[in-house]
Each structure stands twice: as C-alpha cells, then as structure tokens.
GROMACS .gro file of N, CA and C in nm:
model
  393
    1UNK      N    1   0.084  -0.117   0.000
    1UNK     CA    2   0.000   0.000   0.000
    1UNK      C    3   0.088   0.124   0.000
    2UNK      N    4   0.056   0.219  -0.083
    2UNK     CA    5   0.137   0.340  -0.096
    2UNK      C    6   0.081   0.451  -0.008
    3UNK      N    7   0.170   0.518   0.062
    3UNK     CA    8   0.129   0.630   0.147
    3UNK      C    9   0.191   0.760   0.097
    4UNK      N   10   0.199   0.774  -0.033
    4UNK     CA   11   0.258   0.894  -0.091
    4UNK      C   12   0.170   1.014  -0.060
    5UNK      N   13   0.233   1.123  -0.019
    5UNK     CA   14   0.157   1.244   0.011
    5UNK      C   15   0.126   1.317  -0.118
    6UNK      N   16   0.005   1.368  -0.125
    6UNK     CA   17  -0.029   1.441  -0.246
    6UNK      C   18   0.036   1.579  -0.241
    7UNK      N   19   0.074   1.633  -0.355
    7UNK     CA   20   0.142   1.763  -0.356
    7UNK      C   21   0.049   1.874  -0.309
    8UNK      N   22   0.108   1.975  -0.248
    8UNK     CA   23   0.031   2.089  -0.200
    8UNK      C   24  -0.025   2.167  -0.319
    9UNK      N   25  -0.147   2.211  -0.305
    9UNK     CA   26  -0.211   2.292  -0.408
    9UNK      C   27  -0.191   2.438  -0.367
   10UNK      N   28  -0.088   2.501  -0.422
   10UNK     CA   29  -0.049   2.636  -0.382
   10UNK      C   30  -0.162   2.736  -0.408
   11UNK      N   31  -0.230   2.723  -0.520
   11UNK     CA   32  -0.340   2.814  -0.551
   11UNK      C   33  -0.450   2.809  -0.447
   12UNK      N   34  -0.484   2.688  -0.403
   12UNK     CA   35  -0.587   2.672  -0.301
   12UNK      C   36  -0.540   2.734  -0.169
   13UNK      N   37  -0.411   2.719  -0.138
   13UNK     CA   38  -0.356   2.780  -0.017
   13UNK      C   39  -0.368   2.932  -0.022
   14UNK      N   40  -0.336   2.989  -0.137
   14UNK     CA   41  -0.347   3.134  -0.154
   14UNK      C   42  -0.492   3.177  -0.135
   15UNK      N   43  -0.584   3.102  -0.193
   15UNK     CA   44  -0.726   3.133  -0.181
   15UNK      C   45  -0.771   3.132  -0.036
   16UNK      N   46  -0.733   3.029   0.039
   16UNK     CA   47  -0.774   3.017   0.179
   16UNK      C   48  -0.714   3.129   0.265
   17UNK      N   49  -0.586   3.160   0.243
   17UNK     CA   50  -0.523   3.267   0.320
   17UNK      C   51  -0.590   3.400   0.288
   18UNK      N   52  -0.618   3.423   0.161
   18UNK     CA   53  -0.685   3.547   0.120
   18UNK      C   54  -0.822   3.557   0.187
   19UNK      N   55  -0.896   3.447   0.189
   19UNK     CA   56  -1.028   3.447   0.252
   19UNK      C   57  -1.018   3.470   0.403
   20UNK      N   58  -0.919   3.407   0.467
   20UNK     CA   59  -0.901   3.427   0.610
   20UNK      C   60  -0.865   3.572   0.643
   21UNK      N   61  -0.797   3.638   0.553
   21UNK     CA   62  -0.761   3.779   0.572
   21UNK      C   63  -0.878   3.871   0.539
   22UNK      N   64  -0.987   3.816   0.484
   22UNK     CA   65  -1.103   3.896   0.449
   22UNK      C   66  -1.081   3.980   0.324
   23UNK      N   67  -0.994   3.934   0.236
   23UNK     CA   68  -0.959   4.008   0.115
   23UNK      C   69  -1.030   3.945  -0.005
   24UNK      N   70  -1.083   4.029  -0.090
   24UNK     CA   71  -1.147   3.981  -0.213
   24UNK      C   72  -1.042   3.964  -0.322
   25UNK      N   73  -1.078   3.885  -0.424
   25UNK     CA   74  -0.986   3.865  -0.536
   25UNK      C   75  -0.951   3.997  -0.603
   26UNK      N   76  -1.048   4.088  -0.611
   26UNK     CA   77  -1.022   4.218  -0.675
   26UNK      C   78  -0.915   4.295  -0.600
   27UNK      N   79  -0.920   4.291  -0.465
   27UNK     CA   80  -0.823   4.364  -0.384
   27UNK      C   81  -0.683   4.305  -0.401
   28UNK      N   82  -0.675   4.172  -0.403
   28UNK     CA   83  -0.545   4.107  -0.424
   28UNK      C   84  -0.494   4.138  -0.564
   29UNK      N   85  -0.584   4.138  -0.662
   29UNK     CA   86  -0.544   4.169  -0.800
   29UNK      C   87  -0.486   4.309  -0.809
   30UNK      N   88  -0.549   4.405  -0.745
   30UNK     CA   89  -0.498   4.543  -0.747
   30UNK      C   90  -0.363   4.551  -0.678
   31UNK      N   91  -0.347   4.476  -0.568
   31UNK     CA   92  -0.222   4.481  -0.491
   31UNK      C   93  -0.103   4.426  -0.570
   32UNK      N   94  -0.129   4.326  -0.655
   32UNK     CA   95  -0.017   4.267  -0.731
   32UNK      C   96  -0.017   4.312  -0.876
   33UNK      N   97  -0.110   4.398  -0.914
   33UNK     CA   98  -0.110   4.457  -1.048
   33UNK      C   99  -0.156   4.365  -1.159
   34UNK      N  100  -0.257   4.283  -1.131
   34UNK     CA  101  -0.315   4.196  -1.233
   34UNK      C  102  -0.467   4.210  -1.228
   35UNK      N  103  -0.536   4.138  -1.316
   35UNK     CA  104  -0.682   4.141  -1.315
   35UNK      C  105  -0.737   4.039  -1.217
   36UNK      N  106  -0.865   4.054  -1.186
   36UNK     CA  107  -0.931   3.959  -1.097
   36UNK      C  108  -0.933   3.821  -1.159
   37UNK      N  109  -0.950   3.813  -1.290
   37UNK     CA  110  -0.951   3.685  -1.360
   37UNK      C  111  -0.816   3.615  -1.346
   38UNK      N  112  -0.707   3.692  -1.350
   38UNK     CA  113  -0.574   3.634  -1.333
   38UNK      C  114  -0.559   3.575  -1.193
   39UNK      N  115  -0.609   3.646  -1.092
   39UNK     CA  116  -0.604   3.594  -0.955
   39UNK      C  117  -0.685   3.465  -0.946
   40UNK      N  118  -0.800   3.462  -1.011
   40UNK     CA  119  -0.882   3.341  -1.012
   40UNK      C  120  -0.806   3.225  -1.075
   41UNK      N  121  -0.736   3.252  -1.185
   41UNK     CA  122  -0.657   3.147  -1.251
   41UNK      C  123  -0.540   3.102  -1.164
   42UNK      N  124  -0.477   3.197  -1.095
   42UNK     CA  125  -0.365   3.162  -1.004
   42UNK      C  126  -0.416   3.070  -0.894
   43UNK      N  127  -0.532   3.105  -0.836
   43UNK     CA  128  -0.587   3.024  -0.727
   43UNK      C  129  -0.631   2.886  -0.774
   44UNK      N  130  -0.657   2.872  -0.903
   44UNK     CA  131  -0.695   2.741  -0.958
   44UNK      C  132  -0.572   2.658  -0.993
   45UNK      N  133  -0.455   2.720  -0.998
   45UNK     CA  134  -0.332   2.650  -1.036
   45UNK      C  135  -0.274   2.573  -0.918
   46UNK      N  136  -0.223   2.454  -0.947
   46UNK     CA  137  -0.161   2.373  -0.843
   46UNK      C  138  -0.020   2.422  -0.812
   47UNK      N  139   0.051   2.467  -0.914
   47UNK     CA  140   0.186   2.519  -0.895
   47UNK      C  141   0.193   2.661  -0.952
   48UNK      N  142   0.276   2.742  -0.886
   48UNK     CA  143   0.292   2.882  -0.926
   48UNK      C  144   0.440   2.915  -0.917
   49UNK      N  145   0.488   2.999  -1.009
   49UNK     CA  146   0.631   3.032  -1.007
   49UNK      C  147   0.667   3.112  -0.882
   50UNK      N  148   0.792   3.097  -0.840
   50UNK     CA  149   0.841   3.151  -0.714
   50UNK      C  150   0.824   3.303  -0.704
   51UNK      N  151   0.852   3.375  -0.813
   51UNK     CA  152   0.841   3.522  -0.809
   51UNK      C  153   0.698   3.566  -0.782
   52UNK      N  154   0.602   3.497  -0.844
   52UNK     CA  155   0.462   3.533  -0.826
   52UNK      C  156   0.417   3.501  -0.683
   53UNK      N  157   0.466   3.390  -0.628
   53UNK     CA  158   0.432   3.357  -0.489
   53UNK      C  159   0.486   3.464  -0.395
   54UNK      N  160   0.609   3.510  -0.420
   54UNK     CA  161   0.668   3.614  -0.335
   54UNK      C  162   0.585   3.742  -0.341
   55UNK      N  163   0.540   3.778  -0.460
   55UNK     CA  164   0.459   3.898  -0.479
   55UNK      C  165   0.325   3.886  -0.406
   56UNK      N  166   0.264   3.769  -0.418
   56UNK     CA  167   0.135   3.745  -0.353
   56UNK      C  168   0.152   3.742  -0.201
   57UNK      N  169   0.259   3.679  -0.154
   57UNK     CA  170   0.285   3.672  -0.010
   57UNK      C  171   0.299   3.813   0.048
   58UNK      N  172   0.370   3.898  -0.023
   58UNK     CA  173   0.388   4.036   0.024
   58UNK      C  174   0.254   4.108   0.030
   59UNK      N  175   0.170   4.089  -0.072
   59UNK     CA  176   0.039   4.154  -0.076
   59UNK      C  177  -0.053   4.102   0.035
   60UNK      N  178  -0.040   3.974   0.068
   60UNK     CA  179  -0.124   3.916   0.173
   60UNK      C  180  -0.067   3.940   0.313
   61UNK      N  181   0.058   3.984   0.320
   61UNK     CA  182   0.120   4.008   0.450
   61UNK      C  183   0.162   3.881   0.521
   62UNK      N  184   0.199   3.779   0.443
   62UNK     CA  185   0.247   3.653   0.499
   62UNK      C  186   0.379   3.617   0.432
   63UNK      N  187   0.443   3.512   0.481
   63UNK     CA  188   0.568   3.467   0.420
   63UNK      C  189   0.538   3.366   0.310
   64UNK      N  190   0.635   3.346   0.224
   64UNK     CA  191   0.622   3.245   0.118
   64UNK      C  192   0.604   3.108   0.181
   65UNK      N  193   0.676   3.083   0.290
   65UNK     CA  194   0.665   2.954   0.360
   65UNK      C  195   0.523   2.932   0.413
   66UNK      N  196   0.459   3.040   0.458
   66UNK     CA  197   0.322   3.027   0.508
   66UNK      C  198   0.228   2.982   0.397
   67UNK      N  199   0.250   3.033   0.277
   67UNK     CA  200   0.166   2.991   0.163
   67UNK      C  201   0.197   2.847   0.126
   68UNK      N  202   0.325   2.813   0.118
   68UNK     CA  203   0.363   2.679   0.075
   68UNK      C  204   0.326   2.572   0.177
   69UNK      N  205   0.332   2.604   0.306
   69UNK     CA  206   0.308   2.505   0.410
   69UNK      C  207   0.171   2.519   0.476
   70UNK      N  208   0.083   2.596   0.418
   70UNK     CA  209  -0.048   2.621   0.476
   70UNK      C  210  -0.128   2.491   0.485
   71UNK      N  211  -0.194   2.473   0.599
   71UNK     CA  212  -0.288   2.361   0.613
   71UNK      C  213  -0.402   2.405   0.703
   72UNK      N  214  -0.520   2.357   0.670
   72UNK     CA  215  -0.640   2.392   0.749
   72UNK      C  216  -0.624   2.346   0.893
   73UNK      N  217  -0.565   2.228   0.912
   73UNK     CA  218  -0.550   2.173   1.046
   73UNK      C  219  -0.466   2.263   1.135
   74UNK      N  220  -0.357   2.317   1.080
   74UNK     CA  221  -0.271   2.403   1.162
   74UNK      C  222  -0.343   2.531   1.202
   75UNK      N  223  -0.426   2.584   1.114
   75UNK     CA  224  -0.502   2.705   1.146
   75UNK      C  225  -0.602   2.676   1.257
   76UNK      N  226  -0.675   2.564   1.246
   76UNK     CA  227  -0.771   2.531   1.349
   76UNK      C  228  -0.702   2.505   1.482
   77UNK      N  229  -0.589   2.438   1.479
   77UNK     CA  230  -0.513   2.413   1.602
   77UNK      C  231  -0.469   2.544   1.664
   78UNK      N  232  -0.419   2.635   1.583
   78UNK     CA  233  -0.374   2.765   1.634
   78UNK      C  234  -0.488   2.839   1.703
   79UNK      N  235  -0.603   2.849   1.632
   79UNK     CA  236  -0.714   2.924   1.689
   79UNK      C  237  -0.771   2.855   1.812
   80UNK      N  238  -0.780   2.722   1.811
   80UNK     CA  239  -0.830   2.651   1.928
   80UNK      C  240  -0.739   2.673   2.047
   81UNK      N  241  -0.610   2.662   2.028
   81UNK     CA  242  -0.516   2.684   2.138
   81UNK      C  243  -0.518   2.828   2.184
   82UNK      N  244  -0.524   2.921   2.091
   82UNK     CA  245  -0.523   3.062   2.126
   82UNK      C  246  -0.645   3.097   2.209
   83UNK      N  247  -0.763   3.057   2.163
   83UNK     CA  248  -0.884   3.094   2.234
   83UNK      C  249  -0.902   3.014   2.362
   84UNK      N  250  -0.857   2.888   2.364
   84UNK     CA  251  -0.867   2.810   2.487
   84UNK      C  252  -0.777   2.868   2.595
   85UNK      N  253  -0.656   2.908   2.559
   85UNK     CA  254  -0.562   2.962   2.657
   85UNK      C  255  -0.595   3.105   2.695
   86UNK      N  256  -0.664   3.177   2.609
   86UNK     CA  257  -0.691   3.317   2.639
   86UNK      C  258  -0.787   3.330   2.757
   87UNK      N  259  -0.876   3.233   2.776
   87UNK     CA  260  -0.968   3.242   2.888
   87UNK      C  261  -0.896   3.216   3.020
   88UNK      N  262  -0.791   3.138   3.016
   88UNK     CA  263  -0.715   3.109   3.137
   88UNK      C  264  -0.636   3.231   3.182
   89UNK      N  265  -0.574   3.297   3.088
   89UNK     CA  266  -0.488   3.410   3.122
   89UNK      C  267  -0.554   3.543   3.090
   90UNK      N  268  -0.687   3.545   3.088
   90UNK     CA  269  -0.757   3.667   3.050
   90UNK      C  270  -0.731   3.784   3.142
   91UNK      N  271  -0.725   3.758   3.274
   91UNK     CA  272  -0.705   3.868   3.368
   91UNK      C  273  -0.565   3.926   3.358
   92UNK      N  274  -0.471   3.848   3.311
   92UNK     CA  275  -0.334   3.897   3.302
   92UNK      C  276  -0.318   3.994   3.186
   93UNK      N  277  -0.408   3.990   3.090
   93UNK     CA  278  -0.394   4.074   2.972
   93UNK      C  279  -0.453   4.213   2.988
   94UNK      N  280  -0.514   4.242   3.102
   94UNK     CA  281  -0.575   4.372   3.122
   94UNK      C  282  -0.468   4.470   3.166
   95UNK      N  283  -0.461   4.583   3.097
   95UNK     CA  284  -0.363   4.685   3.131
   95UNK      C  285  -0.421   4.774   3.240
   96UNK      N  286  -0.365   4.767   3.360
   96UNK     CA  287  -0.415   4.847   3.471
   96UNK      C  288  -0.322   4.962   3.504
   97UNK      N  289  -0.224   4.989   3.422
   97UNK     CA  290  -0.133   5.099   3.447
   97UNK      C  291  -0.193   5.227   3.391
   98UNK      N  292  -0.235   5.316   3.481
   98UNK     CA  293  -0.291   5.443   3.438
   98UNK      C  294  -0.178   5.540   3.409
   99UNK      N  295  -0.195   5.620   3.306
   99UNK     CA  296  -0.094   5.720   3.273
   99UNK      C  297  -0.125   5.851   3.344
  100UNK      N  298  -0.232   5.855   3.422
  100UNK     CA  299  -0.266   5.973   3.500
  100UNK      C  300  -0.319   5.926   3.634
  101UNK      N  301  -0.320   6.017   3.730
  101UNK     CA  302  -0.371   5.985   3.862
  101UNK      C  303  -0.518   6.023   3.867
  102UNK      N  304  -0.608   5.928   3.884
  102UNK     CA  305  -0.751   5.960   3.885
  102UNK      C  306  -0.789   6.058   3.996
  103UNK      N  307  -0.720   6.051   4.108
  103UNK     CA  308  -0.750   6.142   4.219
  103UNK      C  309  -0.719   6.286   4.180
  104UNK      N  310  -0.611   6.307   4.105
  104UNK     CA  311  -0.578   6.441   4.057
  104UNK      C  312  -0.690   6.495   3.969
  105UNK      N  313  -0.747   6.410   3.887
  105UNK     CA  314  -0.856   6.452   3.799
  105UNK      C  315  -0.979   6.490   3.881
  106UNK      N  316  -1.008   6.418   3.989
  106UNK     CA  317  -1.122   6.449   4.074
  106UNK      C  318  -1.100   6.584   4.142
  107UNK      N  319  -0.978   6.606   4.192
  107UNK     CA  320  -0.946   6.734   4.258
  107UNK      C  321  -0.958   6.849   4.159
  108UNK      N  322  -0.907   6.829   4.038
  108UNK     CA  323  -0.915   6.931   3.934
  108UNK      C  324  -1.061   6.965   3.902
  109UNK      N  325  -1.144   6.864   3.892
  109UNK     CA  326  -1.286   6.884   3.865
  109UNK      C  327  -1.353   6.958   3.980
  110UNK      N  328  -1.320   6.922   4.103
  110UNK     CA  329  -1.377   6.988   4.221
  110UNK      C  330  -1.337   7.135   4.225
  111UNK      N  331  -1.211   7.164   4.194
  111UNK     CA  332  -1.164   7.303   4.193
  111UNK      C  333  -1.240   7.385   4.089
  112UNK      N  334  -1.266   7.326   3.973
  112UNK     CA  335  -1.342   7.396   3.870
  112UNK      C  336  -1.486   7.421   3.916
  113UNK      N  337  -1.542   7.324   3.988
  113UNK     CA  338  -1.678   7.339   4.040
  113UNK      C  339  -1.684   7.451   4.143
  114UNK      N  340  -1.587   7.456   4.233
  114UNK     CA  341  -1.581   7.562   4.334
  114UNK      C  342  -1.567   7.698   4.267
  115UNK      N  343  -1.481   7.707   4.166
  115UNK     CA  344  -1.462   7.834   4.095
  115UNK      C  345  -1.591   7.877   4.026
  116UNK      N  346  -1.664   7.783   3.969
  116UNK     CA  347  -1.791   7.816   3.904
  116UNK      C  348  -1.891   7.869   4.006
  117UNK      N  349  -1.894   7.811   4.125
  117UNK     CA  350  -1.983   7.858   4.231
  117UNK      C  351  -1.945   8.000   4.275
  118UNK      N  352  -1.815   8.026   4.287
  118UNK     CA  353  -1.768   8.160   4.324
  118UNK      C  354  -1.811   8.262   4.220
  119UNK      N  355  -1.793   8.227   4.092
  119UNK     CA  356  -1.832   8.317   3.984
  119UNK      C  357  -1.983   8.344   3.987
  120UNK      N  358  -2.061   8.241   4.015
  120UNK     CA  359  -2.206   8.257   4.021
  120UNK      C  360  -2.245   8.348   4.138
  121UNK      N  361  -2.179   8.330   4.253
  121UNK     CA  362  -2.208   8.415   4.370
  121UNK      C  363  -2.174   8.561   4.342
  122UNK      N  364  -2.060   8.585   4.277
  122UNK     CA  365  -2.022   8.722   4.242
  122UNK      C  366  -2.125   8.784   4.150
  123UNK      N  367  -2.170   8.709   4.054
  123UNK     CA  368  -2.269   8.760   3.958
  123UNK      C  369  -2.400   8.794   4.030
  124UNK      N  370  -2.444   8.705   4.120
  124UNK     CA  371  -2.568   8.730   4.194
  124UNK      C  372  -2.554   8.852   4.286
  125UNK      N  373  -2.437   8.869   4.349
  125UNK     CA  374  -2.415   8.985   4.436
  125UNK      C  375  -2.419   9.114   4.355
  126UNK      N  376  -2.363   9.113   4.234
  126UNK     CA  377  -2.367   9.231   4.148
  126UNK      C  378  -2.511   9.264   4.111
  127UNK      N  379  -2.591   9.161   4.085
  127UNK     CA  380  -2.731   9.185   4.052
  127UNK      C  381  -2.807   9.246   4.170
  128UNK      N  382  -2.780   9.195   4.291
  128UNK     CA  383  -2.848   9.247   4.410
  128UNK      C  384  -2.804   9.390   4.440
  129UNK      N  385  -2.676   9.420   4.424
  129UNK     CA  386  -2.625   9.554   4.452
  129UNK      C  387  -2.671   9.653   4.346
  130UNK      N  388  -2.700   9.608   4.231
  130UNK     CA  389  -2.744   9.695   4.122
  130UNK      C  390  -2.886   9.743   4.138
  131UNK      N  391  -2.966   9.682   4.223
  131UNK     CA  392  -3.106   9.720   4.241
  131UNK      C  393  -3.121   9.834   4.334
   0.00000   0.00000   0.00000
C-alpha cells in the first residue's frame, strides 16, 4: 500500500489565506497589479512560479513559507489553542497601568466646580447691589 503524500495545491492555499484575511480577489489583484480573472486562474493552479508567490505573499502580509506550508488543520489548532488559553490568562492581559492619577482629575474637577460657584455668587451679588 502506498502512502505517498499528495502535492500541495499552492493556488488553493493562496485562496484560503486570502479568505481568512477577508480580502477579495479584486483587492489582491490590485495589490499585485493583475486582473481579478488572473487571480482566479492563479488560485486554480496547483503550482505557481516563485516570483509570483513572493509577490502574492507580500500583498497578503504573509511569508512564502506560510503559503507553501499552509494547512487547514494548523489554522484550526492555532485558533483553538489561542482561544482556549486566552480564557485562562484573561485577567493577566488587562492593562491596569494608568498614565494619570484619577485622584488628581477628581481634585481638578472639584476646583473647577468651586470656581464656578464663586463666579455665580459674584454675579448674583452684582445683581443684588445693582437694584
């Protein structure tokens, strides 16, 4: 029995990565300077020349190796591990370092309130003295 691995379908890998990035064929086509039909043909091709893969990888924001070694299983494993572990360490990811002192802000607000009251009292005294 033969256990030969089937060759990677580079075009399908490009298509899946593009879809995962939320990019349409038209957007990828514009990024690499070809038509949407050309992108469709590239994604249907099993093999693609190295220069074109490099250009597409740059447009997608991934490495050539990511395109060549892409597998659905690795993506699912990554997301499952990422989201499973994120709930465990969720509290550690919260940034509690304030760049300002909240108490200073309360004092500043109170001082403005006191000043507004003083201004209001002065205005009312002027009105009473004017009569």
